[in-house]
Coordinates of C-alpha atoms in Angstrom, one line a residue:
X1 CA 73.8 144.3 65.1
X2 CA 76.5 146.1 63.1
X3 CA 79.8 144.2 63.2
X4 CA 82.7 147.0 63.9
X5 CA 85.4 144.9 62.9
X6 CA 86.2 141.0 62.0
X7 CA 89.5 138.8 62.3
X8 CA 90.8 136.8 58.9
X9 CA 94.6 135.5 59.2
X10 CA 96.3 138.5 59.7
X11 CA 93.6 141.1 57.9
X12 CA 91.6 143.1 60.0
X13 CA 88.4 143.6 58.3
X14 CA 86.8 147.2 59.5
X15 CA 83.3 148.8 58.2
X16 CA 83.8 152.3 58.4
X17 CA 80.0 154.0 58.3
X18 CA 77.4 151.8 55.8
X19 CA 79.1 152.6 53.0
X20 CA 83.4 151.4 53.5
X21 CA 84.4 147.9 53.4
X22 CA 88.1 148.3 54.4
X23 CA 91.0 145.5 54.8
X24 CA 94.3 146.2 56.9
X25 CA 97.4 144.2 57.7
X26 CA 96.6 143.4 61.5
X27 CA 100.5 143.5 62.3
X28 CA 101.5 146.5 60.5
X29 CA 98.2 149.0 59.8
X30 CA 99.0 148.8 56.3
X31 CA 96.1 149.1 54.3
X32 CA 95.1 145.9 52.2
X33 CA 92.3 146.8 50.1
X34 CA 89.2 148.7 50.3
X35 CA 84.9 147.9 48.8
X36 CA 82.5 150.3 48.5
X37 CA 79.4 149.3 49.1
X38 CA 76.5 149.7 46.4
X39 CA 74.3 153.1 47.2
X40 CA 71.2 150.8 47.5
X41 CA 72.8 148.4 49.7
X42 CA 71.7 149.6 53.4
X43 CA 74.5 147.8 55.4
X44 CA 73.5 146.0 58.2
X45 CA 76.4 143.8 59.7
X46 CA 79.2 141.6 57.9
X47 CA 80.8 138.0 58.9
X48 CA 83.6 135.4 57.7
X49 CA 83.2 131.6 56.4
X50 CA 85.9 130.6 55.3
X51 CA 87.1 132.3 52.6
X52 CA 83.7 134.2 52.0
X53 CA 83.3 137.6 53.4
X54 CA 79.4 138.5 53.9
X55 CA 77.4 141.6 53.4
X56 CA 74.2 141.7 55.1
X57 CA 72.2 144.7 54.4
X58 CA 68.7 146.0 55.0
X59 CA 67.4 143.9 51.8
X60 CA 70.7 142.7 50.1
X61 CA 73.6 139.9 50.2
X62 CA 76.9 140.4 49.1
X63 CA 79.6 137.8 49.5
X64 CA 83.1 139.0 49.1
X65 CA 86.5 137.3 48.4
X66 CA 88.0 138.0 51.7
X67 CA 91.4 138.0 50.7
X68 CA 91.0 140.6 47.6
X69 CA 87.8 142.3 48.1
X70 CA 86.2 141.6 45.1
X71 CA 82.6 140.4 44.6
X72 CA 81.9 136.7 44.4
X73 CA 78.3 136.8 44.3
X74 CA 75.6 139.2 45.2
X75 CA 70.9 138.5 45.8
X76 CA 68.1 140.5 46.8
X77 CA 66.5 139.9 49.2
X78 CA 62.6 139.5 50.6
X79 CA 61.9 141.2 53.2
X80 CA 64.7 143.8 55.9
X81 CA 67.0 141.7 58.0
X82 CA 65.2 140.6 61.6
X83 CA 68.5 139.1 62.8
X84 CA 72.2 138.6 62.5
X85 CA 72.6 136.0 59.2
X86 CA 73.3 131.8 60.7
X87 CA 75.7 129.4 59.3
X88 CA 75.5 126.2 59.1
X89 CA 77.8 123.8 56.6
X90 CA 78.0 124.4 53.6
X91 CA 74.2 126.9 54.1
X92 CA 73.6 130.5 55.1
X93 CA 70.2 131.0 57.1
X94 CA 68.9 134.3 57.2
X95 CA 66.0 135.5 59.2
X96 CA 63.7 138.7 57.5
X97 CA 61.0 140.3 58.3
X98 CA 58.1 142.3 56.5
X99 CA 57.2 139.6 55.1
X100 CA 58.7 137.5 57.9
X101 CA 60.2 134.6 56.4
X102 CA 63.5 132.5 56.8
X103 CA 65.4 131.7 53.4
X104 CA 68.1 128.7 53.5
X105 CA 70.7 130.0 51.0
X106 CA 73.8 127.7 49.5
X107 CA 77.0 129.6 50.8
X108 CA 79.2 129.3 48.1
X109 CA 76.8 130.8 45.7
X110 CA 74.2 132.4 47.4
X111 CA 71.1 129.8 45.6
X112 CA 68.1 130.1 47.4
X113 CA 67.0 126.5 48.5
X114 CA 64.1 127.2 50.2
X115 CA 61.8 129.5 52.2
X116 CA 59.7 129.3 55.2
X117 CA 56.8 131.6 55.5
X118 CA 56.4 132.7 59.7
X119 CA 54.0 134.4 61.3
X120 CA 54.6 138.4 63.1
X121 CA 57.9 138.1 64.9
X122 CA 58.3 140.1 68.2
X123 CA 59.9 143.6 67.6
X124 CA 60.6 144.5 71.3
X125 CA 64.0 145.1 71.7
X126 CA 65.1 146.1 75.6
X127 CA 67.1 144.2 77.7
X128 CA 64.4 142.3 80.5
X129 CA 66.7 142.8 83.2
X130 CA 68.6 146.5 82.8
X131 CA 65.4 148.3 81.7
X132 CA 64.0 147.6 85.2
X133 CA 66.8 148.8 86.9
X134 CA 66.6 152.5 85.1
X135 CA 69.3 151.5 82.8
X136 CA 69.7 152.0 78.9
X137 CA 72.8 150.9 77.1
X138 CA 72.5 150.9 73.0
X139 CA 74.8 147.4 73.3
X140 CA 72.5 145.8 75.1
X141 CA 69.2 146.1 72.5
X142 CA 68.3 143.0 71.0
X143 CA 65.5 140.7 69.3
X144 CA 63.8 137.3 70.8
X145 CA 66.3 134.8 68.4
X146 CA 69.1 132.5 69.4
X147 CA 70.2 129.8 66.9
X148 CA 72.5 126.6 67.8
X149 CA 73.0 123.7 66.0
X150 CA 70.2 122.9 64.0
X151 CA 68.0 125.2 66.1
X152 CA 67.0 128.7 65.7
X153 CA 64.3 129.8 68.3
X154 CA 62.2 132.8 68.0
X155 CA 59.4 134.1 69.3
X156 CA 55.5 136.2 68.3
X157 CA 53.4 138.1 70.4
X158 CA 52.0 135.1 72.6
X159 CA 54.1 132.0 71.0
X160 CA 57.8 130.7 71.1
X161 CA 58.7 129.0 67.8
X162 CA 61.2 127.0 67.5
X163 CA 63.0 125.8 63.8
X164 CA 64.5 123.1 62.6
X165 CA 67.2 124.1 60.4
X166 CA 68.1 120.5 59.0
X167 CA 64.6 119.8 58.3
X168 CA 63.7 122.9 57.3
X169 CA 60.6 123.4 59.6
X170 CA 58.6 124.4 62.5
X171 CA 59.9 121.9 65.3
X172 CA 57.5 123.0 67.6
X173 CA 55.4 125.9 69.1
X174 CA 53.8 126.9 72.0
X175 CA 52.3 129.7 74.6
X176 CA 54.5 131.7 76.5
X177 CA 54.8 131.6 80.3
X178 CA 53.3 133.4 82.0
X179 CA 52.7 136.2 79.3
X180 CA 51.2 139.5 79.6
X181 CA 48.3 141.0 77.5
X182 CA 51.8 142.2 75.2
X183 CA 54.7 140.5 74.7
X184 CA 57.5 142.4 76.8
X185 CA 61.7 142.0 75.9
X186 CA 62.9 138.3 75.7
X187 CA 66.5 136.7 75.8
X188 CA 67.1 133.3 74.1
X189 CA 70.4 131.1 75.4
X190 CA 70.4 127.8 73.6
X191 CA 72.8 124.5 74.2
X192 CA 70.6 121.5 72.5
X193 CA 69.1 120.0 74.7
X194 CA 68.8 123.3 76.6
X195 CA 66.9 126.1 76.1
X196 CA 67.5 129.3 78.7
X197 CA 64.7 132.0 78.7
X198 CA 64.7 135.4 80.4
X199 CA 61.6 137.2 80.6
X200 CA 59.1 138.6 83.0
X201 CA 56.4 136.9 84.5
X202 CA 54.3 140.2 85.0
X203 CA 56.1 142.0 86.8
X204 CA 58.9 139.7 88.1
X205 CA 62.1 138.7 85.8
X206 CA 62.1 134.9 85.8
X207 CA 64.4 132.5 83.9
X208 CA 63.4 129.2 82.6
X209 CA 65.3 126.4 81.6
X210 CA 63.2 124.9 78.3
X211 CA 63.4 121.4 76.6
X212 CA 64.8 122.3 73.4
X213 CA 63.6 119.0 72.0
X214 CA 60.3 119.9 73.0
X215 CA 59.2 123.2 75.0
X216 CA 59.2 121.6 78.2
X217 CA 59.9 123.5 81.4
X218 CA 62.1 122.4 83.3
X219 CA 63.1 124.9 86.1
X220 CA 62.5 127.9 86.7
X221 CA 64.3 131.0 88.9
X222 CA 62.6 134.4 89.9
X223 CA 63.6 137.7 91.1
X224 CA 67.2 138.2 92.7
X225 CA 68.4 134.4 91.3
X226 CA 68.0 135.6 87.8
X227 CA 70.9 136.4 85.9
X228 CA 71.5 137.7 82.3
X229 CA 74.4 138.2 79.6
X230 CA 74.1 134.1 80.0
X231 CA 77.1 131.6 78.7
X232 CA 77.1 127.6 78.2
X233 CA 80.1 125.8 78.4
X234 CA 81.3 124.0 75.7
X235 CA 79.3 121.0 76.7
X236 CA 76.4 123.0 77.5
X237 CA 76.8 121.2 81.4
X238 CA 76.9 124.9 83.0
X239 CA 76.5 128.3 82.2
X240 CA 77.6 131.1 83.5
X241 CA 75.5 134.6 83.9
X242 CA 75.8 138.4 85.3
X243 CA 73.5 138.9 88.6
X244 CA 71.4 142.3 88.0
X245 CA 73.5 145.5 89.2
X246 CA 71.7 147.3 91.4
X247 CA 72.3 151.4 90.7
X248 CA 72.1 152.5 94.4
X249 CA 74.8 150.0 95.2
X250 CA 77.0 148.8 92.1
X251 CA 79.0 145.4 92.9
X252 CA 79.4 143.2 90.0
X253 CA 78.7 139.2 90.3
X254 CA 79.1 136.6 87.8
X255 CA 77.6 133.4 88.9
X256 CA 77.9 129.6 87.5
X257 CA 75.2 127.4 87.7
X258 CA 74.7 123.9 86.9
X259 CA 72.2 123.5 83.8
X260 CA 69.9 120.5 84.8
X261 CA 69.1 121.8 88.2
X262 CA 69.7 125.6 87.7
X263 CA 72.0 125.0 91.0
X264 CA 74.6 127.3 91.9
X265 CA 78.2 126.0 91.5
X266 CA 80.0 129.1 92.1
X267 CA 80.9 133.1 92.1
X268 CA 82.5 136.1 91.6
X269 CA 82.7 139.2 92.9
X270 CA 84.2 142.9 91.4
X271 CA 83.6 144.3 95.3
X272 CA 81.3 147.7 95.4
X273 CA 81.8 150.0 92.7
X274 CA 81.5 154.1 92.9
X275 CA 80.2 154.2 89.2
X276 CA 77.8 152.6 87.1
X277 CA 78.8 150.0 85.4
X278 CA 77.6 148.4 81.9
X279 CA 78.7 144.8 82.4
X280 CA 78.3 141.8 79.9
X281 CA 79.8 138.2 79.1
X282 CA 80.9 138.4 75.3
X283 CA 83.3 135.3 74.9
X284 CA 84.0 131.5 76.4
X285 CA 87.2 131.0 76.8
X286 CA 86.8 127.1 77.8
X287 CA 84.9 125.5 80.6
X288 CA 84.3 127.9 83.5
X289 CA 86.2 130.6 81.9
X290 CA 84.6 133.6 80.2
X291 CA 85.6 137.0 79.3
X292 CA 83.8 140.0 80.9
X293 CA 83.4 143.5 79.2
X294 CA 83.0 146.4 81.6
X295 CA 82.1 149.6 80.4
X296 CA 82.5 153.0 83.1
X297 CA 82.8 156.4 81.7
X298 CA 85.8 156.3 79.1
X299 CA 86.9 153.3 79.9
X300 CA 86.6 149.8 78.6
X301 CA 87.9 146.5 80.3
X302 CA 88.2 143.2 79.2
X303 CA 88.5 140.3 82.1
X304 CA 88.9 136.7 81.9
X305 CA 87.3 135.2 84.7
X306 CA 88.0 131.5 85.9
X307 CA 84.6 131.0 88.0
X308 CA 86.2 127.2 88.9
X309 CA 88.6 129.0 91.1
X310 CA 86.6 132.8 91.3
X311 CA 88.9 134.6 90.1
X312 CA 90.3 137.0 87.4
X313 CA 93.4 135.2 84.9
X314 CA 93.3 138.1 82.4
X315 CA 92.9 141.9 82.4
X316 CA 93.3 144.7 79.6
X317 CA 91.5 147.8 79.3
X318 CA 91.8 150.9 77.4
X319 CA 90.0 154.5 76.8
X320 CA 87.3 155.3 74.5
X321 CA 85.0 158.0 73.8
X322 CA 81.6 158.5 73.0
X323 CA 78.6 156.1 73.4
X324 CA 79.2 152.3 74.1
X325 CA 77.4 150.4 70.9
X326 CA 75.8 153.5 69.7
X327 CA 76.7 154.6 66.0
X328 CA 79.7 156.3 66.0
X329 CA 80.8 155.6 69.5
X330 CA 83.0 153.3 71.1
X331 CA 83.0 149.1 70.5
X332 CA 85.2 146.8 71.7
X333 CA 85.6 143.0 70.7
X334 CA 88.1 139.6 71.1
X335 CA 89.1 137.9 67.8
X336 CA 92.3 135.9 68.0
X337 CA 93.7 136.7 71.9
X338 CA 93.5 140.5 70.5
X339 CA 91.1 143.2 72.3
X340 CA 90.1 145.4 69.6
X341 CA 89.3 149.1 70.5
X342 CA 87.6 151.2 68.4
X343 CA 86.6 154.8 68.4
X344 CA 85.4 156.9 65.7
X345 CA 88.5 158.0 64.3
X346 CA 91.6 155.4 65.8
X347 CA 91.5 151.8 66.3
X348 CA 93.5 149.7 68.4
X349 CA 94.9 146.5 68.8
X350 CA 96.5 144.9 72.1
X351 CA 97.6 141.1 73.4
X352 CA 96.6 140.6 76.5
X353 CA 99.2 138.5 78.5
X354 CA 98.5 136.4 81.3
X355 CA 98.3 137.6 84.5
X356 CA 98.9 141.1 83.6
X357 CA 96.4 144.1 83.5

């Protein structure tokens, strides 16, 4: 869950291997400043609040003032990272494992308040929908944990486990549906009061829709209705999700559903496609409009789709090399209105305007 590069005013904040902290002018290029990150720091990922830069690595925090670089304060910690750090307020929530444990931290100066001892978290990282359909793309790996709000929901061998982050504790906890003799790849998409799972039931991907208040099911969707790469609206009314792609005939669908009733509200469609594609949801844009990333050979694409009127506002692409998420490769992300492209030795900034490609 490295983070290639992160948006503050008008600095561009890059990590450049796991060792380079750099800073550029966003308009200009110009170099701002530059952190090099301790030897015994393995770094994991990094992210803003406010005026706080964070370091996550393997067993260390470092917060940085994001405006010069320098350290404000810096922790061990117990236990390797399981997950991409939380914020909430005025607290950092990080989640570790080996010992598993969650540690509620004060942001401004990295105090440990308090820890909660868990029991083994799940370690299976594959996508339940794409490894089904002979497909393996490194940006698509990724553990059982979504967090919203004062929830963070994870998940053991047999159990989901839910947190709550105000008080501090286990909410509640309870069997998985429907679960084989091993716990196979699980996605978490959480809007209090709901609580979106994708898994398998055996042998058939199924999506729940979960009382986040208390484990309930409420609906649930098999086979060819299942959808992943899954967005709430703001409201958490809808959500919006990518229908499977099948290999022997690539057409790309988003669909948007109504959360109660898992209804669907409406669609659409790319048309077929000649290559494979590696398509995800990585940004609302408001209510029934998200931005799609599409990855084919080379070339990236960034879309925002209107599904209230199914149809495509927004386009900008560009050309990478190498492997999409894989270390080293290509990465693309929106901060600001600016598509960020990445390669191993350029990066590049564009403004997408409305209504043209």
């Amino acid at each position: 869950f490295l983070t290639p590069a992160t948006v503050l005013g008008k600095t561009l904040v890059v990590t450049h291997s796991k060792h380079d902290v750099l800073a550029f002018d966003r308009e200009t290029g110009e170099p701002v400043w530059r952190f090099r990150v301790p030897a015994e720091v393995d770094l994991r990922t990094v992210d803003l609040a406010g005026e706080l830069l964070l370091i996550f690595g393997a067993k260390h925090t470092l917060a940085l003032q994001a405006s010069t670089g320098t350290v404000a304060w810096q922790t061990h910690e117990q236990g390797e990272l399981y997950s991409r750090p939380y914020l909430r307020e005025n607290l950092l929530v990080g989640v570790r494992r080996q010992p598993f444990n969650v540690t509620f931290r004060q942001l401004g100066s990295g105090q440990l308040l308090e820890r909660l001892h868990l029991p083994d978290l799940s370690s299976v990282s594959r996508d339940p929908i794409l490894q089904n359909l002979g497909v393996n793309f490194p940006s698509h790996a990724s553990l059982s944990v979504a967090c919203q709000g004062d929830l963070l929901v994870l998940a053991t061998a047999n159990d989901y486990l839910a947190v709550d982050l105000g008080k501090r504790e286990v909410r509640w906890r309870r069997p998985i549906d429907n679960n084989d003799w091993f716990t196979g790849p699980i996605r978490f998409y959480l809007h209090e009061p709901y609580l979106l799972v994708l898994k398998h039931d055996f042998e058939a991907p199924a999506l729940y829709l979960l009382d986040s208040r208390t484990g309930t099911v409420l609906w649930r969707k098999k086979n060819q209705a299942v959808v992943h790469s899954i967005r709430f609206d703001e409201q958490g009314k809808t959500f919006i999700g990518v229908s499977p792609i099948e290999p022997t005939k690539p057409e790309l669908a988003v669909i948007r559903f109504d959360s109660a009733s898992g209804n669907e509200l409406s669609r659409w469609s790319s048309g077929p496609s000649k290559d494979t594609l590696d398509a995800t949801l990585i940004g609302t844009v408001s209510d029934g409009k998200v931005v799609l990333r599409v990855v084919s050979g080379e070339t990236i694409e960034l879309a925002v789709l209107d599904l209230t009127a199914s149809s495509v506002t927004t386009r900008v692409s560009g050309r990478c090399v190498g492997v999409y998420g894989a270390h080293g490769g290509k990465a693309a992300l929106v901060q600001g209105g600016h598509l960020i492209l990445m390669n191993p030795d350029q990066i590049q900034v564009l403004v997408a305007k409305e209504g043209q490609p």
